[in-house]
mmCIF file of C-alpha atoms in Angstrom:
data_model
loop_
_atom_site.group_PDB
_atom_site.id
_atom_site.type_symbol
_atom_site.label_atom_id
_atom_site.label_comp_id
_atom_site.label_asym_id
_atom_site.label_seq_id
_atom_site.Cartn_x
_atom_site.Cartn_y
_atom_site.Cartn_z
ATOM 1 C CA UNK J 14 0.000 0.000 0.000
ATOM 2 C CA UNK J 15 1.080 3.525 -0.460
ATOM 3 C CA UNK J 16 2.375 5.174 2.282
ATOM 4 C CA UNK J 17 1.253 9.351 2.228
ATOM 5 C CA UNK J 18 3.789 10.198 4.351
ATOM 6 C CA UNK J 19 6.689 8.138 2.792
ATOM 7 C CA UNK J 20 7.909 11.259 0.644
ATOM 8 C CA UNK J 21 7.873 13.487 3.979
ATOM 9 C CA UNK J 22 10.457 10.994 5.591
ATOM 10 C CA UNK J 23 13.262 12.033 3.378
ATOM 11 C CA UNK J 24 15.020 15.115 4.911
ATOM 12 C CA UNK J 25 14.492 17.935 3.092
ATOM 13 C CA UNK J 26 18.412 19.032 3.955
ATOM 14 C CA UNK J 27 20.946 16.100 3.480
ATOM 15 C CA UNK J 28 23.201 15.143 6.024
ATOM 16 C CA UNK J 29 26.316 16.983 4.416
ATOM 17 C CA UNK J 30 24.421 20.472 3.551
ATOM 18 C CA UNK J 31 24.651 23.553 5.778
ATOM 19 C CA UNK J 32 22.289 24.006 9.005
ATOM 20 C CA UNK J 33 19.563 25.878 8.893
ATOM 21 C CA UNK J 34 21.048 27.998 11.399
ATOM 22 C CA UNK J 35 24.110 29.041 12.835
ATOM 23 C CA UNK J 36 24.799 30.655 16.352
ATOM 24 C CA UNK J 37 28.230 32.559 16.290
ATOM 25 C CA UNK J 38 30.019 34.077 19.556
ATOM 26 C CA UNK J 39 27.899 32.136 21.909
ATOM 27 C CA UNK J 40 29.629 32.683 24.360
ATOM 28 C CA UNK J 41 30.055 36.668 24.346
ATOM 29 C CA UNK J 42 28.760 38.785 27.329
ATOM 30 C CA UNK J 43 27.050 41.718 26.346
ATOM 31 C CA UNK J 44 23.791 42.629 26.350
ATOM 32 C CA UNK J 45 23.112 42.278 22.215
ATOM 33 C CA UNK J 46 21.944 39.619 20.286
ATOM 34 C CA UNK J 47 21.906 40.085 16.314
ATOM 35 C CA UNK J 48 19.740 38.027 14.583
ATOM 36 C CA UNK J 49 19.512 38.167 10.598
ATOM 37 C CA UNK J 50 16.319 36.207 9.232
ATOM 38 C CA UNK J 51 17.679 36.795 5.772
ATOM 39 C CA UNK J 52 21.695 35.814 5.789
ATOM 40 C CA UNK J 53 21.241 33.358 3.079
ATOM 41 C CA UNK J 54 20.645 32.005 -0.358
ATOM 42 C CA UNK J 55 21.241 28.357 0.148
ATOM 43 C CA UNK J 56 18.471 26.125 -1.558
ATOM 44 C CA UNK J 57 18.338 22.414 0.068
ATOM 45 C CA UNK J 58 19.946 20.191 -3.489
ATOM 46 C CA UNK J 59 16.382 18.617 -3.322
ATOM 47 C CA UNK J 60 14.143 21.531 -4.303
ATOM 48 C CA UNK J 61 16.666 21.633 -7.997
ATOM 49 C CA UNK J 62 17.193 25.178 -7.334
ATOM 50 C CA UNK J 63 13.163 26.128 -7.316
ATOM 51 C CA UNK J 64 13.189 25.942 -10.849
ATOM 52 C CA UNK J 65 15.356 29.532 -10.491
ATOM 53 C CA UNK J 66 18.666 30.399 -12.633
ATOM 54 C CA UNK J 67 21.672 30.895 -10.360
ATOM 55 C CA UNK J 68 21.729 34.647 -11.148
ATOM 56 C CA UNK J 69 18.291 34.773 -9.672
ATOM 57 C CA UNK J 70 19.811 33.684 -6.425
ATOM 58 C CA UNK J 71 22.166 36.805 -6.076
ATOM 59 C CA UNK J 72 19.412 38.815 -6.173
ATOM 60 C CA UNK J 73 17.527 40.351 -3.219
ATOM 61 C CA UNK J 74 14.312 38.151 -3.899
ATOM 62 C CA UNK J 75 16.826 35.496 -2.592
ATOM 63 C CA UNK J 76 18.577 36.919 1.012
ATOM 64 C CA UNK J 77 19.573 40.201 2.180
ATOM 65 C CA UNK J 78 22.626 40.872 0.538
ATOM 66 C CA UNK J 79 25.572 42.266 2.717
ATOM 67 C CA UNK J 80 23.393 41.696 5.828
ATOM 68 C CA UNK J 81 25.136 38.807 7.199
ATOM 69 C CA UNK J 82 29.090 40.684 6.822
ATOM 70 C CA UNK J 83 27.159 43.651 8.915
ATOM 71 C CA UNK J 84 25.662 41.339 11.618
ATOM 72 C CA UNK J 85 29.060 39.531 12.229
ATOM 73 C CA UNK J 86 30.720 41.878 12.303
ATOM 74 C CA UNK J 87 28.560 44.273 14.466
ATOM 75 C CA UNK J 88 28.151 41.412 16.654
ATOM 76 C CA UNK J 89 31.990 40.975 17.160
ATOM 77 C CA UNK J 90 32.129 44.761 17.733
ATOM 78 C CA UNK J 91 29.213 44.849 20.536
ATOM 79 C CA UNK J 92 30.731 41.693 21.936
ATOM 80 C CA UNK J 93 27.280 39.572 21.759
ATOM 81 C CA UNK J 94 26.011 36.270 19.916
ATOM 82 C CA UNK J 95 25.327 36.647 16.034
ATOM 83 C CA UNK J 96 21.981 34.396 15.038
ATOM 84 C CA UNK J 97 22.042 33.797 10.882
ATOM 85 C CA UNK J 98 19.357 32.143 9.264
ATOM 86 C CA UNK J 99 21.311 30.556 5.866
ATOM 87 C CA UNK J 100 19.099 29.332 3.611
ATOM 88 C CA UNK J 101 17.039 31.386 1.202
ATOM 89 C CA UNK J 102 14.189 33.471 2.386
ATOM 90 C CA UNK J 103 12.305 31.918 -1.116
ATOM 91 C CA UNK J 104 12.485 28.284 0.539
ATOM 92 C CA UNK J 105 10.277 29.989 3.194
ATOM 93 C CA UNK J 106 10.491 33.615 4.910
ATOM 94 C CA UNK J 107 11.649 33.510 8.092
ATOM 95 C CA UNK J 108 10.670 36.711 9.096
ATOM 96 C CA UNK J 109 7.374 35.822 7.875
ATOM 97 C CA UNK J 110 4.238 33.947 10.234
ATOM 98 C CA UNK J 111 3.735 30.686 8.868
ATOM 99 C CA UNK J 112 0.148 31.594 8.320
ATOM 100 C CA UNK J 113 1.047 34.924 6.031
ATOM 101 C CA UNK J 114 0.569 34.472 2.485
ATOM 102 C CA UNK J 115 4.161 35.687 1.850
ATOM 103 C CA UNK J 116 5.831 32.898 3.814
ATOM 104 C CA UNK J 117 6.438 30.957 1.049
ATOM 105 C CA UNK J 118 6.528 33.438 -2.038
ATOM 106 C CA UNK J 119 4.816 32.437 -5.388
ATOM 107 C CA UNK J 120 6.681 35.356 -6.956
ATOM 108 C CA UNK J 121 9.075 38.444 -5.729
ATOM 109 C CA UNK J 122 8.905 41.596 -7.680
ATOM 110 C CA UNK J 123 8.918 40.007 -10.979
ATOM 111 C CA UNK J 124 10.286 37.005 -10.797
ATOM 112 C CA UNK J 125 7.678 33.741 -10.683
ATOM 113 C CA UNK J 126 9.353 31.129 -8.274
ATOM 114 C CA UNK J 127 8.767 27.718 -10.145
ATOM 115 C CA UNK J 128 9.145 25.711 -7.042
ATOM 116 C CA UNK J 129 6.806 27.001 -5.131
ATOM 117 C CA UNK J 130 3.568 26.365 -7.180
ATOM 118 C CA UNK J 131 1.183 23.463 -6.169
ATOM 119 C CA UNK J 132 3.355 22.690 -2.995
ATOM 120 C CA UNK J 133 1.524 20.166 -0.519
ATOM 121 C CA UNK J 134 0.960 20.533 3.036
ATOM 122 C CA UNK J 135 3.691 18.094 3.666
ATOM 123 C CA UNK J 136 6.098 19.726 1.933
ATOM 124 C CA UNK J 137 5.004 23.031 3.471
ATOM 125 C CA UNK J 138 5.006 21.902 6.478
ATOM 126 C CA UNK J 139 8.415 19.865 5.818
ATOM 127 C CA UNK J 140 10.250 23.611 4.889
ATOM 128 C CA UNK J 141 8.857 25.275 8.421
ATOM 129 C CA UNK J 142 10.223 22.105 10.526
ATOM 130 C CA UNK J 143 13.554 21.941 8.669
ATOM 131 C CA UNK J 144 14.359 25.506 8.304
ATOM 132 C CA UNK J 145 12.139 28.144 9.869
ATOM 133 C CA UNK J 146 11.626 26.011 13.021
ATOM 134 C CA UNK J 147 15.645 25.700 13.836
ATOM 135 C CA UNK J 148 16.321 29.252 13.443
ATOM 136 C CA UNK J 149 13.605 30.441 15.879
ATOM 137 C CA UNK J 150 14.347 27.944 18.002
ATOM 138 C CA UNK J 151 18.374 28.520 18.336
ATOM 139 C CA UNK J 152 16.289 32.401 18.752
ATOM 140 C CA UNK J 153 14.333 31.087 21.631
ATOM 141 C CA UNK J 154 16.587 29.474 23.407
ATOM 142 C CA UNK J 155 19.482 31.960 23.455
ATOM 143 C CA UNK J 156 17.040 34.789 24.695
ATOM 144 C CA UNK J 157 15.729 31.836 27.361
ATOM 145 C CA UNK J 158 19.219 31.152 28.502
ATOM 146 C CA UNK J 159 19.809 34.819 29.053
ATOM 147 C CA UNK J 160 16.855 35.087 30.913
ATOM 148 C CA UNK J 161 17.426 32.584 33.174
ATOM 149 C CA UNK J 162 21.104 33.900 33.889
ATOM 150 C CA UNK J 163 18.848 37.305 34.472
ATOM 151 C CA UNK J 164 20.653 38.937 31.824
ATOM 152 C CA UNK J 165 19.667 41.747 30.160
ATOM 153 C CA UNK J 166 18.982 41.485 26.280
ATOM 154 C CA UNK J 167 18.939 44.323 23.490
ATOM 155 C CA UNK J 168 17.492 42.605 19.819
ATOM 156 C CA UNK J 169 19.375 43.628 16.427
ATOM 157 C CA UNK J 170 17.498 42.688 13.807
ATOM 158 C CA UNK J 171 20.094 43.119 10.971
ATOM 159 C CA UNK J 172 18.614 43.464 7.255
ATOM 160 C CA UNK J 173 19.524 45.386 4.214
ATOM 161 C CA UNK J 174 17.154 46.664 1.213
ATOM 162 C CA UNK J 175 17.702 47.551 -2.644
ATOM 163 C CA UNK J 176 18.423 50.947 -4.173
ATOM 164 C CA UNK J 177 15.647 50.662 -6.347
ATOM 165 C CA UNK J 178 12.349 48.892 -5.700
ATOM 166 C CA UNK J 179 9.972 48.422 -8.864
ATOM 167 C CA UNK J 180 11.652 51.233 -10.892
ATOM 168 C CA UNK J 181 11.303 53.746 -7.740
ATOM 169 C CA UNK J 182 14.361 54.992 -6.478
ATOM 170 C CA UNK J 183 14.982 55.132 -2.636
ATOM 171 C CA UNK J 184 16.903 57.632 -1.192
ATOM 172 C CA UNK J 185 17.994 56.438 2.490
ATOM 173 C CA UNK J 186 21.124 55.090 3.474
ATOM 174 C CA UNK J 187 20.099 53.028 6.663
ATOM 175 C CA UNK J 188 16.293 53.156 7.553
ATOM 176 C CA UNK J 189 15.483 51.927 11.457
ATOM 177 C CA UNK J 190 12.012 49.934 11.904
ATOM 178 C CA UNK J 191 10.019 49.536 14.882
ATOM 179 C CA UNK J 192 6.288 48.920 15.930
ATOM 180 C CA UNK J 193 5.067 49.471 18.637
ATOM 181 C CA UNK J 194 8.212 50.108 21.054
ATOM 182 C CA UNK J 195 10.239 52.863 19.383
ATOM 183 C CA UNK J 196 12.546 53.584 22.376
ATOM 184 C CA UNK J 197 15.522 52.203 21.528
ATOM 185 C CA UNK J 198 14.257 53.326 17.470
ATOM 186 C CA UNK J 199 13.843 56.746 18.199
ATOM 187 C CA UNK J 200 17.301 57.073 19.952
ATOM 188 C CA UNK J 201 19.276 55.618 17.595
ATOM 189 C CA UNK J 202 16.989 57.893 14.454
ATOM 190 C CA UNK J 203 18.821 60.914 16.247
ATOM 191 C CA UNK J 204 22.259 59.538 16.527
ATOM 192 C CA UNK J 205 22.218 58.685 12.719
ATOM 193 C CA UNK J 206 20.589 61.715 11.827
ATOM 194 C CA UNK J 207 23.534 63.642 13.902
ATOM 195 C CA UNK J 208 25.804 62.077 11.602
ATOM 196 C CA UNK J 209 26.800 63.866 8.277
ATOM 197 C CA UNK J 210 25.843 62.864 4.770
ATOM 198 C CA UNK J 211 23.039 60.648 6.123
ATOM 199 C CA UNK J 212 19.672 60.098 4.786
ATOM 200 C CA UNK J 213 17.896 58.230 7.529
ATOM 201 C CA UNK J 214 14.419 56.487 7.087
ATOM 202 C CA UNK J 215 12.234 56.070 9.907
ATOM 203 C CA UNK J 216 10.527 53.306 9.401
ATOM 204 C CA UNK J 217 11.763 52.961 5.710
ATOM 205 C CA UNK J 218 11.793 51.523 3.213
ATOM 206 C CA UNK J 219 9.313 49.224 5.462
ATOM 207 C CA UNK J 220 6.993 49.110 8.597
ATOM 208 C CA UNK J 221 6.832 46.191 10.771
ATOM 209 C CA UNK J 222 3.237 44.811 11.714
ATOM 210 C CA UNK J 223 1.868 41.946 13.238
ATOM 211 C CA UNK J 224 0.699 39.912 9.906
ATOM 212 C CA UNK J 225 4.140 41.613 7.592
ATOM 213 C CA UNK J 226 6.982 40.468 10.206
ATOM 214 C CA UNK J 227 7.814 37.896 12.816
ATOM 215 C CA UNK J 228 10.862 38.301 14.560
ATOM 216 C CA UNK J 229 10.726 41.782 16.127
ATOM 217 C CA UNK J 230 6.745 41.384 17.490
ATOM 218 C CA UNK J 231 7.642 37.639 18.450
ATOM 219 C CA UNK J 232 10.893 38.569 20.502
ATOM 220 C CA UNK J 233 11.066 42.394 20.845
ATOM 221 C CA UNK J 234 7.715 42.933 21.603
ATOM 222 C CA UNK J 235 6.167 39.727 23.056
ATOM 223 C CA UNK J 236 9.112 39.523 25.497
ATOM 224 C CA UNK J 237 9.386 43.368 26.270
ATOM 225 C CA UNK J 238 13.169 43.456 24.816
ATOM 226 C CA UNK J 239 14.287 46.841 23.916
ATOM 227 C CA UNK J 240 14.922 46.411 20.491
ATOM 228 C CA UNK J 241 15.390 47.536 16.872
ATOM 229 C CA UNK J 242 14.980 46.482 13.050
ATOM 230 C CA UNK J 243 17.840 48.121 11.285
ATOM 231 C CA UNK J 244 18.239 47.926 6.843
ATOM 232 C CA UNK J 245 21.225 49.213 5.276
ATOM 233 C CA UNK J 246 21.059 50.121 1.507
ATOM 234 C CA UNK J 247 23.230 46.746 -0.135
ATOM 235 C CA UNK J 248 24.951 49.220 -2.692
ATOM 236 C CA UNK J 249 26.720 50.240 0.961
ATOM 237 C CA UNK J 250 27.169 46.593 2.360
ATOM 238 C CA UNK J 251 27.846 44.690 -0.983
ATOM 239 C CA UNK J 252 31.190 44.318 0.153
ATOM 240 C CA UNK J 253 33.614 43.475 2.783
ATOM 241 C CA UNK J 254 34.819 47.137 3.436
ATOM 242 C CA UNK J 255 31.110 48.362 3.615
ATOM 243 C CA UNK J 256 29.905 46.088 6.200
ATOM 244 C CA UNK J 257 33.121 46.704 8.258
ATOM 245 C CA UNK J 258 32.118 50.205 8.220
ATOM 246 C CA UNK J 259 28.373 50.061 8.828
ATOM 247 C CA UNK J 260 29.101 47.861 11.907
ATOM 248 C CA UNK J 261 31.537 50.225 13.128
ATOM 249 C CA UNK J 262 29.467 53.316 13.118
ATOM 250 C CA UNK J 263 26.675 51.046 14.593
ATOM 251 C CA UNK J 264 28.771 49.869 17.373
ATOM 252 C CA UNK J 265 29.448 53.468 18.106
ATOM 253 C CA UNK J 266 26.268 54.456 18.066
ATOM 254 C CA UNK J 267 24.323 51.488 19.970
ATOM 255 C CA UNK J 268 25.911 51.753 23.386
ATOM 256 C CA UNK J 269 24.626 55.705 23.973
ATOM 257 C CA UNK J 270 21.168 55.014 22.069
ATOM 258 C CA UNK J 271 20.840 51.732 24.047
ATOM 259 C CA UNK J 272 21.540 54.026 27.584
ATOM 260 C CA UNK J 273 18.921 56.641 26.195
ATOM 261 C CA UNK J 274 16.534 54.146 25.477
ATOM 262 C CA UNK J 275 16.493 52.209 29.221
ATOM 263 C CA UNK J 276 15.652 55.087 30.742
ATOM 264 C CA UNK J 277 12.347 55.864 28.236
#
């Protein structure tokens, strides 16, 4: 007899491929965690690439480019635990709620996503256990952990956004994103907007909301972390020496913003 779930039991990541996750500097002190929901553009060998051309993959539709060089490095600089999420927000969002249309994307901007059409429930279900579940677990547990050692936590969520969206131009350099706790947000607005040559967007190029984003309501929010979303334009991060200096004037900025912010 055919067995329904027989296809299900074969791992959607092989043994040898890269975790779905990866916790860096675990055992740094400080009070920051960076997390970055959109690190990577892995796709597990068995979903043949979602039907995509490997160009397609470099693209933002595929991960945050220059997000993950930031977050390491920022991370390194704040002396706190980096969280990466490494596989391709097109396999499913992770900053997305399982139960949002966009979770698993049909199409981004243009671009149709052949692997995603018709997809069971098993094989949805089979993408959130194997990748969105590990990352927001290895989330969950670090901020636990803390907790229980009563240590104080400030969120990073680290993400970066295209020069151009749709043929519309965007003029920020670094836009900071909050809902409804704009403490640590608002502080850290001033300090960028104190710096020269800056465009700043406040809460741009996006907005976070409940049904649009996951991690900052889930753990900033939900647990009463101060906290921040933070999107650097990639044109500034697409490289090594970018993303050294983006941390750097984060670094220098967080500590004072982060002081400002407590007492709000």
């Amino acid at each position: 007899m055919h067995d329904p779930q027989a296809v299900y039991r074969v791992a959607l990541l092989a043994a040898d491929e890269v975790p779905a996750v990866s916790l860096e500097g675990e055992a740094r002190c400080s009070q920051y965690v960076t997390i970055c929901d959109h690190a990577g553009n892995l796709i597990p060998r068995k979903l043949a690439m979602l039907g995509l051309q490997e160009a397609e993959l470099q693209r933002h539709i595929a991960w945050d480019i220059g997000a993950a060089g930031v977050s390491r490095n920022l991370a390194c600089a704040l002396d706190g635990p980096v969280i990466l999420q490494n596989y391709s927000r097109l396999v499913i969002d992770c900053n997305r709620p399982l139960s949002s249309g966009e979770s698993i994307a049909l199409r981004s901007e243009h671009t149709v996503i052949p692997g995603n059409r018709n997809l069971s429930w098993m094989a949805t279900r089979q993408r959130a256990e194997e990748i969105f579940s590990p990352y927001h677990s290895c989330i969950r547990a670090t901020l636990d952990a803390r907790l229980q050692r009563k240590q104080d936590t400030v969120l990073i969520s680290m993400h970066s956004f295209t020069p151009t969206y749709l043929g519309k131009r965007r003029p920020w350099h670094i836009g900071v994103l909050y809902n409804r706790d704009a403490r640590l947000a608002n502080a850290l607005i001033t300090a960028l907007r104190a710096e020269s040559g800056l465009t700043v967007g406040d809460n741009e190029p996006y907005e976070v909301g409940d049904d649009t984003d996951y991690s900052i309501p889930e753990y900033g929010e939900r647990r009463g972390l101060l906290h921040v979303g933070i999107e650097i334009r990639q044109d500034l991060v697409c490289n090594e020496a970018g993303q050294r200096q983006w941390a750097a004037r984060l670094e220098r900025l967080l500590s004072g913003c982060s002081s400002i912010a407590h007492t709000c």
